[in-house]
């Protein structure tokens, strides 16, 4: 009897542009965007005092109970309005999530302000990119929340959580192979409601679909064969209608099932400035180096310096500049992530990266307690570490490999992977490493990647011997353990 293959769920978001839209439909959609925006900010304003009262509650249980009361209040606010069930549910969940985010950030020490239409200036393109990359519902929710904060002269996206005509969306095809999106937008009693007979094929099941409704609109989609195949091979789960200038896009989140793979080797990745990512592939049993390589960050650094220069020049002449990094940066990070995944796929690796939570945050965020106040954190933040990490997460899952594992970042570039001796003098220059004890020499970033992989191997080997809440004994400290258990 053959062993059943384990599957893992992967979520990818595909972008379809709405095309050949009539003036009548465009006008109705624009009105819906405006009303949705008004309701969203109205609901936020009505719940501001309730949200601030959550800050005084001591336990998570109390806050959860109070949040449930806020949800009932939101339901009372949206219930009498002439929206479809999909948009009402979306506004309730989005406002609730915004309040939760505000409370959590404030309680964690961040300089959070309650979201209003006047104070929202965030990197719209960054969070739109996160939405496109999201592989799970939690990431998708975070991206949606951040997109909802922006104030760029555009309207908030319209979100559809269900795949059905009664309170969600569907992607349908006609006999000519054209694709259309049905969106539930208003109630049957709304003046915009008009009878619509649907007799098409459901792209999710491939079966004929026939129904009559008056609660929404059918919109034509432009698409590629790649997108059509994604709809046929996956399962459309949620959608978001986004307005960018005069153009409209439907972002469809599709769930795929891919075979789950058990990693064979460990791939450590050291992230830096001159070298954007340096990797080593090691055997988890012996620590032997199987492969290594690097991806230069000089092109990205030069591009960011040019971008900052333009920003300063524009600000000097009084020109507004509220724009994130250009698509060039995102494309470069995609390229690096793709190359990392190629290596991980080739050797079937568990990818391991440093936990750089403190420096991958936006430099405008409140500095963590005891963190050094210097320009290095800002420089590293610009290197888009958060983007690379999120890209690797979904790209690795798409080939059946687990998400990147995180290890403690301290001393990875100062510790000798040969003898375990650790001191700052080992790092003789930014690029060069020479152990002051055994004389081992190597590129500093390669050493960092070796230790990142080694640290993960060490923990996996000894974790069953560690006592929760107790520090490691000397024999289990990585610098000591590697001497007898790892080779290069």
Short mmCIF file of C-alpha atoms in Angstrom, two decimals:
data_model
loop_
_atom_site.label_atom_id
_atom_site.label_comp_id
_atom_site.label_asym_id
_atom_site.label_seq_id
_atom_site.Cartn_x
_atom_site.Cartn_y
_atom_site.Cartn_z
CA UNK A 1 0.00 0.00 0.00
CA UNK A 2 1.55 3.28 -1.10
CA UNK A 3 1.89 6.13 1.38
CA UNK A 4 -0.56 8.95 0.79
CA UNK A 5 1.10 12.17 -0.42
CA UNK A 6 0.66 15.06 1.99
CA UNK A 7 -0.53 18.30 0.46
CA UNK A 8 0.00 21.86 1.60
CA UNK A 9 -2.21 24.84 0.76
CA UNK A 10 -0.67 27.78 -1.10
CA UNK A 11 -2.46 31.06 -1.76
CA UNK A 12 -1.56 33.32 -4.68
CA UNK A 13 -3.22 36.54 -5.78
CA UNK A 14 -3.72 37.24 -9.49
CA UNK A 15 -4.51 40.63 -10.97
CA UNK A 16 -7.22 40.95 -13.65
CA UNK A 17 -7.99 44.30 -15.25
CA UNK A 18 -11.60 45.32 -15.85
CA UNK A 19 -11.92 46.39 -19.50
CA UNK A 20 -14.54 47.69 -21.95
CA UNK A 21 -16.58 49.07 -19.08
CA UNK A 22 -19.64 51.10 -20.06
CA UNK A 23 -20.11 54.61 -18.66
CA UNK A 24 -23.24 53.46 -16.86
CA UNK A 25 -21.40 50.66 -15.03
CA UNK A 26 -18.44 52.91 -14.26
CA UNK A 27 -20.76 55.49 -12.72
CA UNK A 28 -22.45 52.86 -10.53
CA UNK A 29 -19.11 51.48 -9.40
CA UNK A 30 -17.75 54.94 -8.60
CA UNK A 31 -20.82 55.64 -6.48
CA UNK A 32 -20.31 52.34 -4.64
CA UNK A 33 -16.64 53.18 -3.96
CA UNK A 34 -17.64 56.59 -2.55
CA UNK A 35 -20.37 55.16 -0.35
CA UNK A 36 -18.10 52.39 0.92
CA UNK A 37 -15.41 54.95 1.83
CA UNK A 38 -17.92 57.16 3.64
CA UNK A 39 -19.31 54.22 5.60
CA UNK A 40 -15.87 52.92 6.51
CA UNK A 41 -14.67 56.21 8.00
CA UNK A 42 -18.06 56.85 9.61
CA UNK A 43 -17.92 53.45 11.32
CA UNK A 44 -14.33 54.10 12.45
CA UNK A 45 -15.27 57.47 13.93
CA UNK A 46 -18.28 56.04 15.81
CA UNK A 47 -16.08 53.35 17.37
CA UNK A 48 -13.10 55.54 18.32
CA UNK A 49 -14.04 55.91 21.99
CA UNK A 50 -14.81 52.19 22.23
CA UNK A 51 -11.40 51.40 20.74
CA UNK A 52 -9.58 53.63 23.20
CA UNK A 53 -11.42 52.02 26.10
CA UNK A 54 -9.91 48.69 25.04
CA UNK A 55 -6.48 50.08 25.98
CA UNK A 56 -7.51 50.20 29.65
CA UNK A 57 -8.47 46.51 29.77
CA UNK A 58 -5.86 44.26 31.36
CA UNK A 59 -6.37 40.84 29.77
CA UNK A 60 -6.76 39.50 26.24
CA UNK A 61 -10.00 37.83 27.29
CA UNK A 62 -11.49 41.16 28.36
CA UNK A 63 -10.38 42.84 25.12
CA UNK A 64 -11.79 40.00 23.04
CA UNK A 65 -15.14 40.30 24.80
CA UNK A 66 -15.19 44.09 24.31
CA UNK A 67 -14.28 43.65 20.64
CA UNK A 68 -17.34 41.41 20.26
CA UNK A 69 -19.50 44.27 21.59
CA UNK A 70 -17.89 46.63 19.06
CA UNK A 71 -18.70 44.14 16.29
CA UNK A 72 -22.39 44.20 17.27
CA UNK A 73 -22.28 47.99 17.19
CA UNK A 74 -20.80 47.89 13.69
CA UNK A 75 -23.54 45.52 12.57
CA UNK A 76 -26.16 48.01 13.77
CA UNK A 77 -24.39 50.80 11.84
CA UNK A 78 -24.27 49.01 8.47
CA UNK A 79 -27.52 47.01 8.65
CA UNK A 80 -29.93 49.74 7.38
CA UNK A 81 -27.70 50.82 4.49
CA UNK A 82 -28.36 49.79 0.84
CA UNK A 83 -25.22 47.68 0.40
CA UNK A 84 -24.91 44.10 -0.64
CA UNK A 85 -24.18 41.54 2.08
CA UNK A 86 -20.58 41.17 0.81
CA UNK A 87 -19.64 44.82 1.30
CA UNK A 88 -21.39 45.07 4.67
CA UNK A 89 -19.45 42.08 5.99
CA UNK A 90 -16.23 43.47 4.54
CA UNK A 91 -16.62 46.85 6.26
CA UNK A 92 -17.45 45.23 9.60
CA UNK A 93 -14.40 42.95 9.49
CA UNK A 94 -12.05 45.66 8.17
CA UNK A 95 -13.01 48.21 10.84
CA UNK A 96 -12.78 45.54 13.52
CA UNK A 97 -9.31 44.55 12.27
CA UNK A 98 -8.20 48.21 12.21
CA UNK A 99 -9.28 48.65 15.82
CA UNK A 100 -7.48 45.45 16.86
CA UNK A 101 -4.34 46.61 15.06
CA UNK A 102 -4.46 50.03 16.74
CA UNK A 103 -4.86 48.45 20.18
CA UNK A 104 -2.10 45.86 19.68
CA UNK A 105 0.39 48.42 18.34
CA UNK A 106 -0.33 50.87 21.14
CA UNK A 107 -0.01 48.21 23.85
CA UNK A 108 3.27 46.99 22.32
CA UNK A 109 4.78 50.48 22.65
CA UNK A 110 4.46 51.69 19.06
CA UNK A 111 3.46 55.29 18.31
CA UNK A 112 0.11 54.25 16.88
CA UNK A 113 -2.60 56.77 16.04
CA UNK A 114 -6.24 55.93 15.61
CA UNK A 115 -6.93 55.57 11.85
CA UNK A 116 -8.77 58.45 10.22
CA UNK A 117 -9.04 59.64 6.64
CA UNK A 118 -6.79 62.60 7.34
CA UNK A 119 -3.74 60.83 8.79
CA UNK A 120 -3.23 57.92 6.42
CA UNK A 121 0.06 58.01 4.48
CA UNK A 122 1.51 54.56 3.94
CA UNK A 123 3.43 52.77 1.23
CA UNK A 124 0.46 51.70 -0.88
CA UNK A 125 2.55 49.80 -3.43
CA UNK A 126 4.36 47.82 -0.74
CA UNK A 127 1.16 46.47 0.81
CA UNK A 128 -0.40 45.86 -2.59
CA UNK A 129 2.67 43.75 -3.35
CA UNK A 130 2.25 41.87 -0.04
CA UNK A 131 -1.36 41.17 -1.01
CA UNK A 132 -0.23 39.74 -4.36
CA UNK A 133 2.30 37.52 -2.54
CA UNK A 134 0.08 36.41 0.34
CA UNK A 135 -0.01 32.66 0.91
CA UNK A 136 -2.39 32.54 3.85
CA UNK A 137 -5.44 34.30 5.21
CA UNK A 138 -3.55 36.04 8.02
CA UNK A 139 -1.09 37.73 5.64
CA UNK A 140 -3.92 38.65 3.30
CA UNK A 141 -5.82 40.27 6.19
CA UNK A 142 -2.77 42.29 7.25
CA UNK A 143 -2.22 43.52 3.67
CA UNK A 144 -5.89 44.42 3.33
CA UNK A 145 -5.78 46.37 6.60
CA UNK A 146 -2.71 48.32 5.51
CA UNK A 147 -4.18 49.08 2.09
CA UNK A 148 -7.26 50.39 3.84
CA UNK A 149 -5.17 52.99 5.68
CA UNK A 150 -3.96 54.86 2.64
CA UNK A 151 -5.09 58.32 1.57
CA UNK A 152 -3.84 58.76 -1.98
CA UNK A 153 -6.83 60.38 -3.64
CA UNK A 154 -8.18 56.90 -4.40
CA UNK A 155 -10.96 54.91 -2.83
CA UNK A 156 -10.59 51.98 -0.54
CA UNK A 157 -10.77 48.57 -2.25
CA UNK A 158 -14.07 46.72 -2.23
CA UNK A 159 -13.54 43.29 -0.65
CA UNK A 160 -15.45 40.06 -1.34
CA UNK A 161 -14.86 37.21 1.12
CA UNK A 162 -17.24 34.57 -0.31
CA UNK A 163 -17.35 32.80 -3.67
CA UNK A 164 -21.07 32.99 -4.48
CA UNK A 165 -23.54 35.43 -5.99
CA UNK A 166 -25.66 35.99 -2.88
CA UNK A 167 -22.96 37.74 -0.83
CA UNK A 168 -19.64 37.54 -2.64
CA UNK A 169 -18.15 37.18 -6.11
CA UNK A 170 -17.68 34.64 -8.90
CA UNK A 171 -15.43 34.37 -11.96
CA UNK A 172 -17.41 33.03 -14.92
CA UNK A 173 -16.71 32.25 -18.59
CA UNK A 174 -19.00 32.36 -21.62
CA UNK A 175 -19.17 30.09 -24.68
CA UNK A 176 -16.56 32.23 -26.45
CA UNK A 177 -13.98 31.70 -23.71
CA UNK A 178 -14.23 35.23 -22.32
CA UNK A 179 -13.97 35.80 -18.57
CA UNK A 180 -16.32 37.87 -16.43
CA UNK A 181 -16.52 38.71 -12.74
CA UNK A 182 -19.83 38.90 -10.93
CA UNK A 183 -19.67 41.16 -7.86
CA UNK A 184 -22.36 41.42 -5.20
CA UNK A 185 -22.57 45.19 -4.63
CA UNK A 186 -26.00 46.23 -3.36
CA UNK A 187 -29.30 44.96 -2.00
CA UNK A 188 -32.22 43.96 -4.20
CA UNK A 189 -34.10 47.09 -3.02
CA UNK A 190 -31.37 49.51 -4.11
CA UNK A 191 -32.20 51.81 -7.02
CA UNK A 192 -29.14 50.49 -8.88
CA UNK A 193 -30.50 46.95 -8.78
CA UNK A 194 -31.54 45.52 -12.14
CA UNK A 195 -32.43 41.99 -13.21
CA UNK A 196 -29.48 39.97 -14.47
CA UNK A 197 -29.72 36.45 -15.91
CA UNK A 198 -26.47 34.48 -15.71
CA UNK A 199 -26.02 31.42 -17.93
CA UNK A 200 -22.30 30.75 -18.08
CA UNK A 201 -19.60 28.37 -16.78
CA UNK A 202 -18.07 28.52 -13.31
CA UNK A 203 -14.27 28.68 -13.69
CA UNK A 204 -13.79 27.10 -10.25
CA UNK A 205 -15.73 23.92 -11.00
CA UNK A 206 -15.81 23.93 -14.82
CA UNK A 207 -19.55 23.25 -14.64
CA UNK A 208 -22.45 25.17 -16.16
CA UNK A 209 -23.81 27.90 -13.90
CA UNK A 210 -27.26 29.41 -14.22
CA UNK A 211 -29.04 31.86 -11.94
CA UNK A 212 -30.98 35.13 -11.80
CA UNK A 213 -30.02 38.02 -9.53
CA UNK A 214 -30.37 41.78 -9.15
CA UNK A 215 -27.82 42.39 -6.40
CA UNK A 216 -24.70 42.96 -8.46
CA UNK A 217 -22.88 43.57 -11.72
CA UNK A 218 -21.12 41.48 -14.37
CA UNK A 219 -17.73 42.92 -15.38
CA UNK A 220 -15.55 41.80 -18.34
CA UNK A 221 -11.96 40.80 -17.48
CA UNK A 222 -8.77 40.93 -19.52
CA UNK A 223 -6.55 37.92 -18.87
CA UNK A 224 -3.68 35.73 -20.05
CA UNK A 225 -3.64 31.97 -20.49
CA UNK A 226 -1.47 31.80 -17.38
CA UNK A 227 -4.27 33.44 -15.38
CA UNK A 228 -6.94 31.25 -16.97
CA UNK A 229 -4.97 28.12 -16.05
CA UNK A 230 -4.58 29.38 -12.49
CA UNK A 231 -8.36 29.69 -12.19
CA UNK A 232 -8.81 26.18 -13.62
CA UNK A 233 -6.13 24.51 -11.49
CA UNK A 234 -6.82 26.33 -8.23
CA UNK A 235 -9.78 27.44 -6.16
CA UNK A 236 -10.72 31.14 -6.16
CA UNK A 237 -11.34 32.15 -2.53
CA UNK A 238 -11.54 35.93 -2.11
CA UNK A 239 -11.40 39.02 -4.32
CA UNK A 240 -10.74 42.73 -4.05
CA UNK A 241 -11.79 45.44 -6.53
CA UNK A 242 -9.10 48.14 -6.64
CA UNK A 243 -9.23 51.55 -8.38
CA UNK A 244 -5.99 53.07 -9.65
CA UNK A 245 -6.70 56.34 -11.37
CA UNK A 246 -9.16 55.54 -14.14
CA UNK A 247 -8.30 51.84 -14.20
CA UNK A 248 -10.03 49.08 -12.25
CA UNK A 249 -8.44 45.77 -11.21
CA UNK A 250 -9.85 42.66 -9.61
CA UNK A 251 -7.35 40.95 -7.31
CA UNK A 252 -8.37 37.29 -6.98
CA UNK A 253 -6.81 35.12 -4.26
CA UNK A 254 -6.54 31.51 -5.50
CA UNK A 255 -5.81 28.47 -3.35
CA UNK A 256 -3.62 25.66 -4.70
CA UNK A 257 -2.75 22.27 -3.25
CA UNK A 258 0.88 21.22 -3.79
CA UNK A 259 2.72 18.09 -2.58
CA UNK A 260 4.49 18.67 0.72
CA UNK A 261 8.23 17.89 0.70
CA UNK A 262 10.50 16.96 3.57
CA UNK A 263 13.72 19.02 3.40
CA UNK A 264 16.98 17.13 2.90
CA UNK A 265 19.54 19.92 3.40
CA UNK A 266 19.67 23.23 5.30
CA UNK A 267 20.18 26.50 3.44
CA UNK A 268 21.44 29.43 5.53
CA UNK A 269 20.95 32.93 4.12
CA UNK A 270 22.90 35.95 5.36
CA UNK A 271 21.36 39.27 4.32
CA UNK A 272 23.58 42.31 3.91
CA UNK A 273 24.08 45.56 2.03
CA UNK A 274 26.89 45.01 -0.47
CA UNK A 275 25.75 41.41 -0.90
CA UNK A 276 21.98 41.38 -0.73
CA UNK A 277 21.81 37.67 0.07
CA UNK A 278 24.57 35.10 0.57
CA UNK A 279 23.68 31.44 0.95
CA UNK A 280 25.28 28.17 2.01
CA UNK A 281 23.74 24.71 1.71
CA UNK A 282 24.79 22.31 4.48
CA UNK A 283 24.21 18.64 5.27
CA UNK A 284 22.16 18.54 8.52
CA UNK A 285 23.91 15.36 9.67
CA UNK A 286 27.53 16.42 9.31
CA UNK A 287 27.39 20.15 8.55
CA UNK A 288 29.36 19.62 5.35
CA UNK A 289 29.13 22.50 2.86
CA UNK A 290 27.27 21.39 -0.29
CA UNK A 291 26.98 24.67 -2.18
CA UNK A 292 27.29 28.44 -1.69
CA UNK A 293 26.66 31.64 -3.61
CA UNK A 294 25.76 35.32 -3.36
CA UNK A 295 23.46 37.95 -4.89
CA UNK A 296 24.82 41.49 -5.13
CA UNK A 297 22.94 44.41 -3.59
CA UNK A 298 25.00 47.16 -5.21
CA UNK A 299 22.45 47.72 -7.99
CA UNK A 300 19.63 48.07 -5.49
CA UNK A 301 21.68 50.38 -3.27
CA UNK A 302 22.50 52.67 -6.22
CA UNK A 303 18.86 52.73 -7.31
CA UNK A 304 17.71 53.65 -3.78
CA UNK A 305 20.29 56.44 -3.53
CA UNK A 306 18.99 57.91 -6.81
CA UNK A 307 15.44 57.60 -5.52
CA UNK A 308 16.31 59.44 -2.29
CA UNK A 309 18.09 62.20 -4.20
CA UNK A 310 14.99 62.79 -6.31
CA UNK A 311 12.82 62.80 -3.19
CA UNK A 312 14.99 65.50 -1.56
CA UNK A 313 15.04 67.60 -4.74
CA UNK A 314 11.25 67.43 -5.05
CA UNK A 315 10.76 68.36 -1.40
CA UNK A 316 13.04 71.41 -1.77
CA UNK A 317 10.80 72.89 -4.46
CA UNK A 318 7.66 72.08 -2.45
CA UNK A 319 6.49 69.13 -4.51
CA UNK A 320 4.57 66.47 -2.62
CA UNK A 321 6.37 63.15 -2.57
CA UNK A 322 4.40 60.34 -0.93
CA UNK A 323 5.59 57.43 -3.03
CA UNK A 324 7.21 54.20 -1.97
CA UNK A 325 10.08 52.45 -3.72
CA UNK A 326 9.46 51.94 -7.40
CA UNK A 327 8.54 48.69 -9.08
CA UNK A 328 12.21 48.34 -10.03
CA UNK A 329 13.10 47.52 -6.43
CA UNK A 330 10.26 45.05 -6.06
CA UNK A 331 11.21 43.31 -9.29
CA UNK A 332 14.83 43.00 -8.14
CA UNK A 333 13.73 41.49 -4.83
CA UNK A 334 11.52 39.05 -6.74
CA UNK A 335 14.56 38.06 -8.81
CA UNK A 336 16.67 37.42 -5.70
CA UNK A 337 13.85 35.42 -4.07
CA UNK A 338 13.41 33.36 -7.25
CA UNK A 339 17.11 32.52 -7.35
CA UNK A 340 17.09 31.48 -3.70
CA UNK A 341 14.08 29.25 -4.30
CA UNK A 342 15.79 27.67 -7.34
CA UNK A 343 18.68 26.57 -5.13
CA UNK A 344 16.34 25.45 -2.33
CA UNK A 345 14.26 23.49 -4.84
CA UNK A 346 17.36 21.87 -6.37
CA UNK A 347 18.66 20.57 -3.04
CA UNK A 348 15.28 20.29 -1.26
CA UNK A 349 16.28 22.70 1.50
CA UNK A 350 14.91 24.07 4.71
CA UNK A 351 15.74 27.77 4.25
CA UNK A 352 16.98 29.53 7.39
CA UNK A 353 17.33 33.31 7.80
CA UNK A 354 18.26 35.66 10.62
CA UNK A 355 15.47 37.09 12.72
CA UNK A 356 15.85 40.75 11.82
CA UNK A 357 12.45 41.91 13.10
CA UNK A 358 13.85 45.07 14.66
CA UNK A 359 15.54 46.36 11.51
CA UNK A 360 13.17 45.19 8.78
CA UNK A 361 10.44 47.44 10.20
CA UNK A 362 9.83 50.84 8.67
CA UNK A 363 12.47 53.19 10.17
CA UNK A 364 9.69 55.63 11.10
CA UNK A 365 8.32 53.10 13.57
CA UNK A 366 9.21 53.52 17.21
CA UNK A 367 12.66 52.13 17.96
CA UNK A 368 12.49 48.97 20.10
CA UNK A 369 13.57 49.35 23.71
CA UNK A 370 17.37 49.23 24.14
CA UNK A 371 17.93 49.24 20.34
CA UNK A 372 20.86 51.38 19.22
CA UNK A 373 20.04 54.77 17.70
CA UNK A 374 22.11 54.90 14.53
CA UNK A 375 21.79 55.04 10.76
CA UNK A 376 22.54 51.34 10.21
CA UNK A 377 18.98 50.28 11.04
CA UNK A 378 17.61 52.72 8.47
CA UNK A 379 20.07 51.47 5.85
CA UNK A 380 19.08 47.86 6.42
CA UNK A 381 15.39 48.77 6.38
CA UNK A 382 15.86 50.22 2.92
CA UNK A 383 17.18 46.89 1.73
CA UNK A 384 13.62 45.58 1.79
CA UNK A 385 14.34 42.73 4.18
CA UNK A 386 10.67 42.39 5.07
CA UNK A 387 9.82 42.01 1.39
CA UNK A 388 12.44 39.35 0.78
CA UNK A 389 11.24 37.35 3.77
CA UNK A 390 7.58 37.47 2.71
CA UNK A 391 8.48 36.65 -0.90
CA UNK A 392 10.49 33.62 0.19
CA UNK A 393 7.60 32.41 2.34
CA UNK A 394 5.11 32.08 -0.46
CA UNK A 395 7.60 31.13 -3.18
CA UNK A 396 8.99 28.26 -1.08
CA UNK A 397 5.52 27.01 -0.27
CA UNK A 398 4.65 27.05 -3.97
CA UNK A 399 7.26 24.30 -4.53
CA UNK A 400 6.16 22.33 -1.47
CA UNK A 401 8.96 23.48 0.86
CA UNK A 402 8.34 24.97 4.33
CA UNK A 403 8.53 28.67 5.12
CA UNK A 404 11.92 30.09 6.18
CA UNK A 405 12.96 29.26 9.73
CA UNK A 406 14.34 32.07 11.90
CA UNK A 407 17.45 31.97 14.09
CA UNK A 408 19.01 34.50 16.46
CA UNK A 409 21.12 36.96 14.49
CA UNK A 410 23.76 37.83 17.09
CA UNK A 411 27.43 37.00 16.37
CA UNK A 412 26.74 35.00 13.18
CA UNK A 413 29.43 36.97 11.33
CA UNK A 414 31.91 36.95 14.24
CA UNK A 415 31.86 33.25 15.12
CA UNK A 416 34.32 30.86 13.48
CA UNK A 417 32.38 27.96 11.89
CA UNK A 418 35.49 25.79 12.21
CA UNK A 419 36.49 26.13 15.89
CA UNK A 420 33.64 28.17 17.42
CA UNK A 421 35.84 31.05 18.60
CA UNK A 422 33.79 34.28 18.64
CA UNK A 423 35.07 37.84 18.86
CA UNK A 424 34.63 41.07 16.90
CA UNK A 425 38.30 40.96 15.82
CA UNK A 426 37.47 37.89 13.67
CA UNK A 427 35.69 40.27 11.27
CA UNK A 428 38.82 42.06 10.08
CA UNK A 429 36.99 44.07 7.37
CA UNK A 430 33.42 44.30 6.13
CA UNK A 431 34.02 41.46 3.66
CA UNK A 432 36.87 39.48 5.22
CA UNK A 433 36.80 36.99 8.08
CA UNK A 434 39.88 35.52 9.75
CA UNK A 435 39.62 33.55 12.98
CA UNK A 436 42.02 34.90 15.62
CA UNK A 437 42.20 31.45 17.19
CA UNK A 438 42.55 28.84 14.40
CA UNK A 439 43.27 31.09 11.40
CA UNK A 440 40.22 30.02 9.37
CA UNK A 441 39.64 32.48 6.48
CA UNK A 442 36.54 33.07 4.37
CA UNK A 443 34.29 35.82 3.05
CA UNK A 444 32.43 37.30 6.03
CA UNK A 445 28.99 36.82 4.45
CA UNK A 446 29.74 33.15 3.71
CA UNK A 447 30.71 32.74 7.37
CA UNK A 448 27.44 34.36 8.38
CA UNK A 449 25.45 31.99 6.15
CA UNK A 450 27.40 28.98 7.47
CA UNK A 451 26.59 29.93 11.06
CA UNK A 452 22.93 30.62 10.31
CA UNK A 453 22.54 27.14 8.84
CA UNK A 454 24.67 25.66 11.62
CA UNK A 455 22.67 27.36 14.34
CA UNK A 456 19.47 25.83 12.98
CA UNK A 457 21.07 22.37 12.73
CA UNK A 458 22.31 22.70 16.30
CA UNK A 459 18.89 23.64 17.68
CA UNK A 460 17.12 20.82 15.82
CA UNK A 461 19.61 18.30 17.26
CA UNK A 462 19.47 19.47 20.88
CA UNK A 463 15.96 20.90 21.32
CA UNK A 464 14.65 17.73 22.96
CA UNK A 465 17.38 18.08 25.62
CA UNK A 466 16.59 21.70 26.49
CA UNK A 467 14.41 22.65 29.44
CA UNK A 468 11.75 25.26 28.83
CA UNK A 469 12.59 28.60 30.41
CA UNK A 470 16.14 27.52 31.24
CA UNK A 471 19.26 28.85 29.44
CA UNK A 472 21.39 26.44 27.45
CA UNK A 473 24.22 24.78 29.28
CA UNK A 474 27.74 25.39 28.00
CA UNK A 475 27.89 22.10 26.10
CA UNK A 476 24.74 23.04 24.11
CA UNK A 477 25.81 26.55 23.20
CA UNK A 478 26.29 26.73 19.44
CA UNK A 479 29.93 27.88 19.62
CA UNK A 480 30.83 24.82 21.73
CA UNK A 481 28.48 22.29 20.14
CA UNK A 482 29.70 22.85 16.56
CA UNK A 483 33.28 21.81 17.39
CA UNK A 484 32.38 18.16 17.93
CA UNK A 485 29.31 17.90 15.68
CA UNK A 486 29.80 19.99 12.52
CA UNK A 487 32.41 20.08 9.77
CA UNK A 488 32.79 22.26 6.71
#
